[in-house]
Amino acid sequence: MAELDVPELSLVALVGVSGSGKSTFARRHFAPSQVLSSDAFRAMVADDENDQSASADAFDALYYVAGKRLRAGRLTVVDATNLQPHARAALVRAAREHDVLPVAIVLDVPEGLAWARTEARADRTFDRQVLARMSRDLRRTYSQLAREGFRKVHVLRGVEEIEAAQIRIERLFNDRRELTGPFDIVGDVHGCRAELERLLDRLGWQVHRDEAGRPVDATHPAGRTAVFVGDLVDRGPDSPGVLRLVMGMVAAGHALCVPGNHEQKLLRKLRGRSVKVAHGLAETLDQLAAEPTEFSTEVAAFVDGLVSHYVLDGGRLVVAHAGLKEEYQGRASGRVRAFALYGETTGETDEYGLPVRYPWAREYRGSATVVYGHTPTPEPEWVNNTICIDTGCVFGGRLTALRYPERELVGVPAEREWYAPVRPLTAAPARPDEVLELTDVVGRRHIEHPYGSLTVPAENNAAALEVMSRFAVDPRWLVWLPPTMAPCSTSKLDGYLEHPAEAFADYRAAGVDRVICEEKHMGSRAVVLVCREDEGGPFSPGSGVVHTRTGRPFFPAGLEADLLTRVRAAVSAAGLWEELDTDWLLLDCEVLPWSAKAEGLIREQYASVGAAGRAALPAALAALDAAADRGLEVGALRERMAGRREDLLAYTAAYRAYVRPTEGLRGVTLAPFVVLAGRKASYADRDHSWHLALADRLCAADPELFTPTRRQVVDLSDTEAVRAATQWWSTLTAEGGEGMVVKPYAGPAARNARGALLQPGIKCRGREYLRLIYGPSYLDPGQLATLRGRSLGRKRGLALREHALGLAALDALAEGAPLWRRHEFVFAILACESEPVDPRL
């Protein structure tokens, strides 16, 4: 039985004459979705799989679909004769374009058998001469496949071999996702053996030596694995010593190593190739000359066996010498290897004659952490989930390691400057923290973040750009936007559209056992960023900002300054600056009353409806009464009109409950309910009782400005607690309250048992408030039945996407990420607001 090794990410070409059994072989060994048949594509474009005149169009479509599959990282099998060099060349080209391995499987059966099978098919009309020509082409093909670029060629001769063959899907050498660490990833050593030993010692490794006292292995008591990013050799004092130690660790299974460009150059030299002896290679060759000849042979074999990069920890970690773009990770081609070894240049040279590296990390948006070296910098710096840990030890800097997953940096200083750098060891020009570029936010964008990923359509970005550039606050202050909030599932209780029973059931279904029910303030959402010092803002000059949920200024400048002064004083009086060790705070709040911000909306959209109804309906009732006095049968119509008047009066009372006079800040109150972040800290992982306890302290510090948020903590398994919370909601809404928001007690960043984010909050609005949303007579049985068919899926999906982006923005803020990185998440939240969702939900 022949086992055919097929890489799990490859383009497989089946090669054989008509009647050789390619389609049967494909059906037996591959999933239907993996096989692209030329016959099937001819049928697609011409309704006849034997229409050879449609072959050009059919193969255009086949190559297009193959490209889509390969781009997505899916094994693809092409079922065609593939006997002509130009046809195979197109497949090899497609594989190279997508950095996958081309594989050929040749099915060679006797011509007589192939002809018998062909004659048995009524849909095959060509003669024996065509098949004979195919057979001659097949014989010529054998010697050409490897030269044409196929990385693996499997030839099956005869029916027995074909029937007995088994496909074994093999992982690529760079795929070590099963290794989860923990890892100690070591930067460019460049022959600095003494510094490497000291670094390993600091990391807790025990170095083992041979009888001559030379280090030949190292082990860690906690079972950690070392990963070397390459450039072990050249320039430093003991490249053979470094190689001996690393080779021993790799052989013993205690370390992994990827090649650097210096190892590749050394390999070419050891193999007798002509290379320019420069950049420290001369020192390495001199040092190797003092070693036994067999050592150089072992070094050459070791370097030759190194893989361009590794994908580790379930795909969450990638290690490559010069880094690796997302689309190259886990792939195999000359282009991928070249990028991993040398990176990418702009084609320019700097004032020292060295190539200018293209800053690929600035554009990186992948979910995997990429750790690399190659270009020395004074200090490692995280850029978009990538980090360069080459800190120029051989140039007198440091030898640095990254502990993963801890993301802790450990380093030791160089004993001396072993090699004078051509370019001084200074930080590479970095994009200024405050620089925002239009290219960051235009067009269709795919965003990866710690909580997932999403694609933002170009039209949504265009709408967000309009708001951001014309109406929003200074983006340096716009550090977070609140997510939209979905309502609870639709209630089936008579006379209700929303009810606490459904809100509780929604969270039970999500695996939540404890929630907090918060009074839903009928005001306008506001985000308050307040600084301890009047002109001491860490984001730009100023003392803070108050903005709406779409990033627009909430108050005119003068009123905003007055409000921030009051908030700052309350935070000071509550002792929160010291307790949280911060000089600024980010608060999620509601500004009351609703009329303070929405007076125009209330007048035009709600009061106008109420005024028209109050004028028209009494007149209509009077006319109906007069008609009844004349003996006309208008009783049913009058009853309907009277009901509408009662609904209209209830509608008027509903919006009037949220209106009160204000003048400047007089009459305005602030209801904080989440303390989102402070200096170097996101508080999203704290439970809601913690957040509300801090809000209560602000209320106590300035009860005239701050309004408390009433709440109930509910154990969802406690029937009495659920009943009490439901009664509390009924009382709240009967008194004119909007309703309540039910949240996971664990806090804003709460997840379910599978690790997925939960809805940050589910709103449950009262019967009377919903008149403002769905109209005065929405409780009419017919209208209510229609409304119960509302769909909540899109709204809930939008809420989760915006919530995840908001958490990512808070994390980036806490980590001190550059403005342009933080802004990416905030801008995406604003772009999501352009999603077509029923605004009444």
mmCIF file of C-alpha atoms in Angstrom, residues 50-243:
data_model
loop_
_atom_site.group_PDB
_atom_site.id
_atom_site.type_symbol
_atom_site.label_atom_id
_atom_site.label_comp_id
_atom_site.label_asym_id
_atom_site.label_seq_id
_atom_site.Cartn_x
_atom_site.Cartn_y
_atom_site.Cartn_z
ATOM 1 C CA ASN A 50 -17.803 17.882 -22.813
ATOM 2 C CA ASP A 51 -17.970 21.213 -24.651
ATOM 3 C CA GLN A 52 -14.272 21.711 -25.334
ATOM 4 C CA SER A 53 -14.941 25.157 -26.832
ATOM 5 C CA ALA A 54 -15.811 26.307 -23.304
ATOM 6 C CA SER A 55 -12.527 25.087 -21.798
ATOM 7 C CA ALA A 56 -10.868 28.512 -21.675
ATOM 8 C CA ASP A 57 -13.759 30.042 -19.730
ATOM 9 C CA ALA A 58 -14.086 26.946 -17.569
ATOM 10 C CA PHE A 59 -10.448 27.059 -16.525
ATOM 11 C CA ASP A 60 -10.643 30.807 -15.874
ATOM 12 C CA ALA A 61 -13.455 30.097 -13.417
ATOM 13 C CA LEU A 62 -11.604 27.111 -11.948
ATOM 14 C CA TYR A 63 -8.429 29.135 -11.325
ATOM 15 C CA TYR A 64 -10.492 31.915 -9.758
ATOM 16 C CA VAL A 65 -12.173 29.553 -7.288
ATOM 17 C CA ALA A 66 -8.869 27.830 -6.589
ATOM 18 C CA GLY A 67 -7.345 31.201 -5.728
ATOM 19 C CA LYS A 68 -10.149 31.987 -3.306
ATOM 20 C CA ARG A 69 -9.725 28.642 -1.567
ATOM 21 C CA LEU A 70 -5.958 28.942 -1.340
ATOM 22 C CA ARG A 71 -6.189 32.483 -0.002
ATOM 23 C CA ALA A 72 -8.461 31.137 2.734
ATOM 24 C CA GLY A 73 -5.910 28.412 3.531
ATOM 25 C CA ARG A 74 -7.868 25.439 2.200
ATOM 26 C CA LEU A 75 -6.522 22.304 0.519
ATOM 27 C CA THR A 76 -7.517 22.381 -3.157
ATOM 28 C CA VAL A 77 -7.479 19.501 -5.660
ATOM 29 C CA VAL A 78 -7.692 20.126 -9.414
ATOM 30 C CA ASP A 79 -9.250 17.230 -11.323
ATOM 31 C CA ALA A 80 -8.211 17.681 -14.969
ATOM 32 C CA THR A 81 -5.904 15.850 -17.358
ATOM 33 C CA ASN A 82 -3.126 18.407 -16.622
ATOM 34 C CA LEU A 83 -1.026 16.862 -19.396
ATOM 35 C CA GLN A 84 0.042 20.099 -21.063
ATOM 36 C CA PRO A 85 2.918 22.154 -19.614
ATOM 37 C CA HIS A 86 0.954 25.413 -19.876
ATOM 38 C CA ALA A 87 -1.906 23.937 -17.814
ATOM 39 C CA ARG A 88 0.457 22.766 -15.082
ATOM 40 C CA ALA A 89 2.335 26.075 -15.187
ATOM 41 C CA ALA A 90 -0.901 27.906 -14.385
ATOM 42 C CA LEU A 91 -1.401 25.681 -11.333
ATOM 43 C CA VAL A 92 2.152 26.140 -10.088
ATOM 44 C CA ARG A 93 1.767 29.878 -10.575
ATOM 45 C CA ALA A 94 -1.475 29.886 -8.544
ATOM 46 C CA ALA A 95 0.226 27.935 -5.757
ATOM 47 C CA ARG A 96 3.133 30.363 -5.654
ATOM 48 C CA GLU A 97 0.834 33.378 -5.699
ATOM 49 C CA HIS A 98 -0.779 32.073 -2.531
ATOM 50 C CA ASP A 99 2.385 30.671 -0.954
ATOM 51 C CA VAL A 100 1.262 27.057 -0.853
ATOM 52 C CA LEU A 101 2.994 23.897 -2.040
ATOM 53 C CA PRO A 102 2.097 22.463 -5.491
ATOM 54 C CA VAL A 103 1.732 18.664 -5.470
ATOM 55 C CA ALA A 104 1.259 16.328 -8.430
ATOM 56 C CA ILE A 105 -0.400 12.883 -8.256
ATOM 57 C CA VAL A 106 0.021 10.966 -11.497
ATOM 58 C CA LEU A 107 -2.384 8.140 -12.326
ATOM 59 C CA ASP A 108 -0.873 5.915 -15.020
ATOM 60 C CA VAL A 109 -3.033 3.045 -16.291
ATOM 61 C CA PRO A 110 -2.604 0.956 -19.453
ATOM 62 C CA GLU A 111 -3.879 2.748 -22.519
ATOM 63 C CA GLY A 112 -6.139 -0.168 -23.397
ATOM 64 C CA LEU A 113 -7.915 0.019 -20.031
ATOM 65 C CA ALA A 114 -8.282 3.788 -20.310
ATOM 66 C CA TRP A 115 -9.795 3.369 -23.801
ATOM 67 C CA ALA A 116 -12.226 0.702 -22.606
ATOM 68 C CA ARG A 117 -13.431 2.988 -19.822
ATOM 69 C CA THR A 118 -13.756 5.887 -22.253
ATOM 70 C CA GLU A 119 -15.761 3.844 -24.753
ATOM 71 C CA ALA A 120 -18.120 2.805 -21.951
ATOM 72 C CA ARG A 121 -19.079 6.418 -21.350
ATOM 73 C CA ALA A 122 -21.777 7.698 -23.668
ATOM 74 C CA ASP A 123 -20.723 11.305 -23.089
ATOM 75 C CA ARG A 124 -17.196 10.752 -24.503
ATOM 76 C CA THR A 125 -17.039 11.119 -28.306
ATOM 77 C CA PHE A 126 -13.313 11.465 -29.178
ATOM 78 C CA ASP A 127 -11.443 8.672 -30.964
ATOM 79 C CA ARG A 128 -8.524 6.407 -29.952
ATOM 80 C CA GLN A 129 -5.940 8.714 -31.537
ATOM 81 C CA VAL A 130 -6.751 11.438 -29.007
ATOM 82 C CA LEU A 131 -6.164 9.027 -26.154
ATOM 83 C CA ALA A 132 -2.894 7.840 -27.723
ATOM 84 C CA ARG A 133 -1.705 11.455 -27.899
ATOM 85 C CA MET A 134 -2.630 11.898 -24.240
ATOM 86 C CA SER A 135 -0.572 8.817 -23.371
ATOM 87 C CA ARG A 136 2.471 10.210 -25.187
ATOM 88 C CA ASP A 137 2.046 13.511 -23.302
ATOM 89 C CA LEU A 138 1.870 11.595 -20.027
ATOM 90 C CA ARG A 139 5.213 9.859 -20.726
ATOM 91 C CA ARG A 140 6.880 13.229 -21.343
ATOM 92 C CA THR A 141 5.323 14.610 -18.172
ATOM 93 C CA TYR A 142 7.190 12.311 -15.774
ATOM 94 C CA SER A 143 10.538 14.020 -16.133
ATOM 95 C CA GLN A 144 9.114 17.547 -16.191
ATOM 96 C CA LEU A 145 7.037 17.754 -13.022
ATOM 97 C CA ALA A 146 9.849 18.394 -10.531
ATOM 98 C CA ARG A 147 11.534 20.889 -12.858
ATOM 99 C CA GLU A 148 8.256 22.737 -13.288
ATOM 100 C CA GLY A 149 8.083 23.444 -9.573
ATOM 101 C CA PHE A 150 5.976 20.658 -8.066
ATOM 102 C CA ARG A 151 7.346 20.124 -4.559
ATOM 103 C CA LYS A 152 5.986 16.602 -4.264
ATOM 104 C CA VAL A 153 5.359 14.174 -7.134
ATOM 105 C CA HIS A 154 3.547 10.884 -6.542
ATOM 106 C CA VAL A 155 3.306 8.409 -9.425
ATOM 107 C CA LEU A 156 0.830 5.519 -9.224
ATOM 108 C CA ARG A 157 1.313 2.894 -11.938
ATOM 109 C CA GLY A 158 -1.451 0.454 -12.651
ATOM 110 C CA VAL A 159 -4.866 -0.196 -11.172
ATOM 111 C CA GLU A 160 -3.550 -2.084 -8.144
ATOM 112 C CA GLU A 161 -1.326 0.778 -6.981
ATOM 113 C CA ILE A 162 -4.114 3.297 -7.542
ATOM 114 C CA GLU A 163 -6.635 1.183 -5.623
ATOM 115 C CA ALA A 164 -4.218 0.547 -2.741
ATOM 116 C CA ALA A 165 -3.009 4.134 -2.379
ATOM 117 C CA GLN A 166 -3.812 6.069 0.771
ATOM 118 C CA ILE A 167 -3.579 9.835 1.237
ATOM 119 C CA ARG A 168 -1.840 11.036 4.383
ATOM 120 C CA ILE A 169 -2.389 14.708 5.112
ATOM 121 C CA GLU A 170 0.792 16.074 6.645
ATOM 122 C CA ARG A 171 1.262 19.267 8.546
ATOM 123 C CA LEU A 172 3.750 21.819 7.309
ATOM 124 C CA PHE A 173 7.062 21.922 9.137
ATOM 125 C CA ASN A 174 6.261 25.417 10.407
ATOM 126 C CA ASP A 175 2.997 24.293 12.003
ATOM 127 C CA ARG A 176 3.724 23.591 15.663
ATOM 128 C CA ARG A 177 0.446 24.865 17.006
ATOM 129 C CA GLU A 178 0.333 21.952 19.451
ATOM 130 C CA LEU A 179 3.242 23.530 21.363
ATOM 131 C CA THR A 180 1.695 25.901 23.867
ATOM 132 C CA GLY A 181 4.787 26.849 25.836
ATOM 133 C CA PRO A 182 5.554 28.565 28.009
ATOM 134 C CA PHE A 183 8.361 29.955 25.843
ATOM 135 C CA ASP A 184 11.469 32.048 26.356
ATOM 136 C CA ILE A 185 12.089 33.727 22.994
ATOM 137 C CA VAL A 186 15.683 34.930 22.615
ATOM 138 C CA GLY A 187 16.791 37.754 20.334
ATOM 139 C CA ASP A 188 19.770 37.908 17.978
ATOM 140 C CA VAL A 189 22.824 36.433 19.777
ATOM 141 C CA HIS A 190 25.505 37.062 17.106
ATOM 142 C CA GLY A 191 28.189 34.952 18.769
ATOM 143 C CA CYS A 192 27.791 36.456 22.258
ATOM 144 C CA ARG A 193 27.949 33.121 24.119
ATOM 145 C CA ALA A 194 28.746 34.563 27.564
ATOM 146 C CA GLU A 195 25.752 36.928 27.394
ATOM 147 C CA LEU A 196 23.529 34.051 26.254
ATOM 148 C CA GLU A 197 24.564 31.959 29.245
ATOM 149 C CA ARG A 198 23.878 34.859 31.607
ATOM 150 C CA LEU A 199 20.476 35.447 30.012
ATOM 151 C CA LEU A 200 19.536 31.781 30.314
ATOM 152 C CA ASP A 201 20.588 31.879 33.953
ATOM 153 C CA ARG A 202 18.379 34.923 34.599
ATOM 154 C CA LEU A 203 15.498 33.111 32.938
ATOM 155 C CA GLY A 204 15.958 30.155 35.303
ATOM 156 C CA TRP A 205 17.641 27.740 32.896
ATOM 157 C CA GLN A 206 20.345 25.296 33.938
ATOM 158 C CA VAL A 207 23.193 25.083 31.419
ATOM 159 C CA HIS A 208 24.809 21.653 30.903
ATOM 160 C CA ARG A 209 28.430 21.276 29.782
ATOM 161 C CA ASP A 210 30.524 18.578 28.142
ATOM 162 C CA GLU A 211 33.778 17.142 29.507
ATOM 163 C CA ALA A 212 35.655 20.115 28.075
ATOM 164 C CA GLY A 213 33.439 22.555 29.983
ATOM 165 C CA ARG A 214 31.632 23.773 26.884
ATOM 166 C CA PRO A 215 27.861 24.445 27.109
ATOM 167 C CA VAL A 216 26.005 21.840 25.057
ATOM 168 C CA ASP A 217 22.436 21.932 26.403
ATOM 169 C CA ALA A 218 20.159 23.746 28.846
ATOM 170 C CA THR A 219 17.004 22.719 30.676
ATOM 171 C CA HIS A 220 14.379 24.622 32.607
ATOM 172 C CA PRO A 221 12.880 23.202 35.822
ATOM 173 C CA ALA A 222 9.424 24.488 34.829
ATOM 174 C CA GLY A 223 9.590 22.787 31.437
ATOM 175 C CA ARG A 224 9.817 25.990 29.432
ATOM 176 C CA THR A 225 10.963 25.888 25.796
ATOM 177 C CA ALA A 226 13.492 28.308 24.364
ATOM 178 C CA VAL A 227 12.920 29.779 20.905
ATOM 179 C CA PHE A 228 15.791 31.475 19.083
ATOM 180 C CA VAL A 229 14.940 34.061 16.432
ATOM 181 C CA GLY A 230 18.094 33.438 14.393
ATOM 182 C CA ASP A 231 21.346 35.314 13.710
ATOM 183 C CA LEU A 232 23.217 33.116 16.150
ATOM 184 C CA VAL A 233 26.496 33.781 14.350
ATOM 185 C CA ASP A 234 28.828 36.510 13.031
ATOM 186 C CA ARG A 235 30.428 39.568 14.599
ATOM 187 C CA GLY A 236 30.631 38.203 18.151
ATOM 188 C CA PRO A 237 33.504 36.454 19.937
ATOM 189 C CA ASP A 238 32.213 32.847 20.019
ATOM 190 C CA SER A 239 29.837 31.851 17.252
ATOM 191 C CA PRO A 240 30.829 28.151 17.517
ATOM 192 C CA GLY A 241 30.024 28.203 21.247
ATOM 193 C CA VAL A 242 26.588 29.676 20.573
ATOM 194 C CA LEU A 243 25.930 27.139 17.820
#
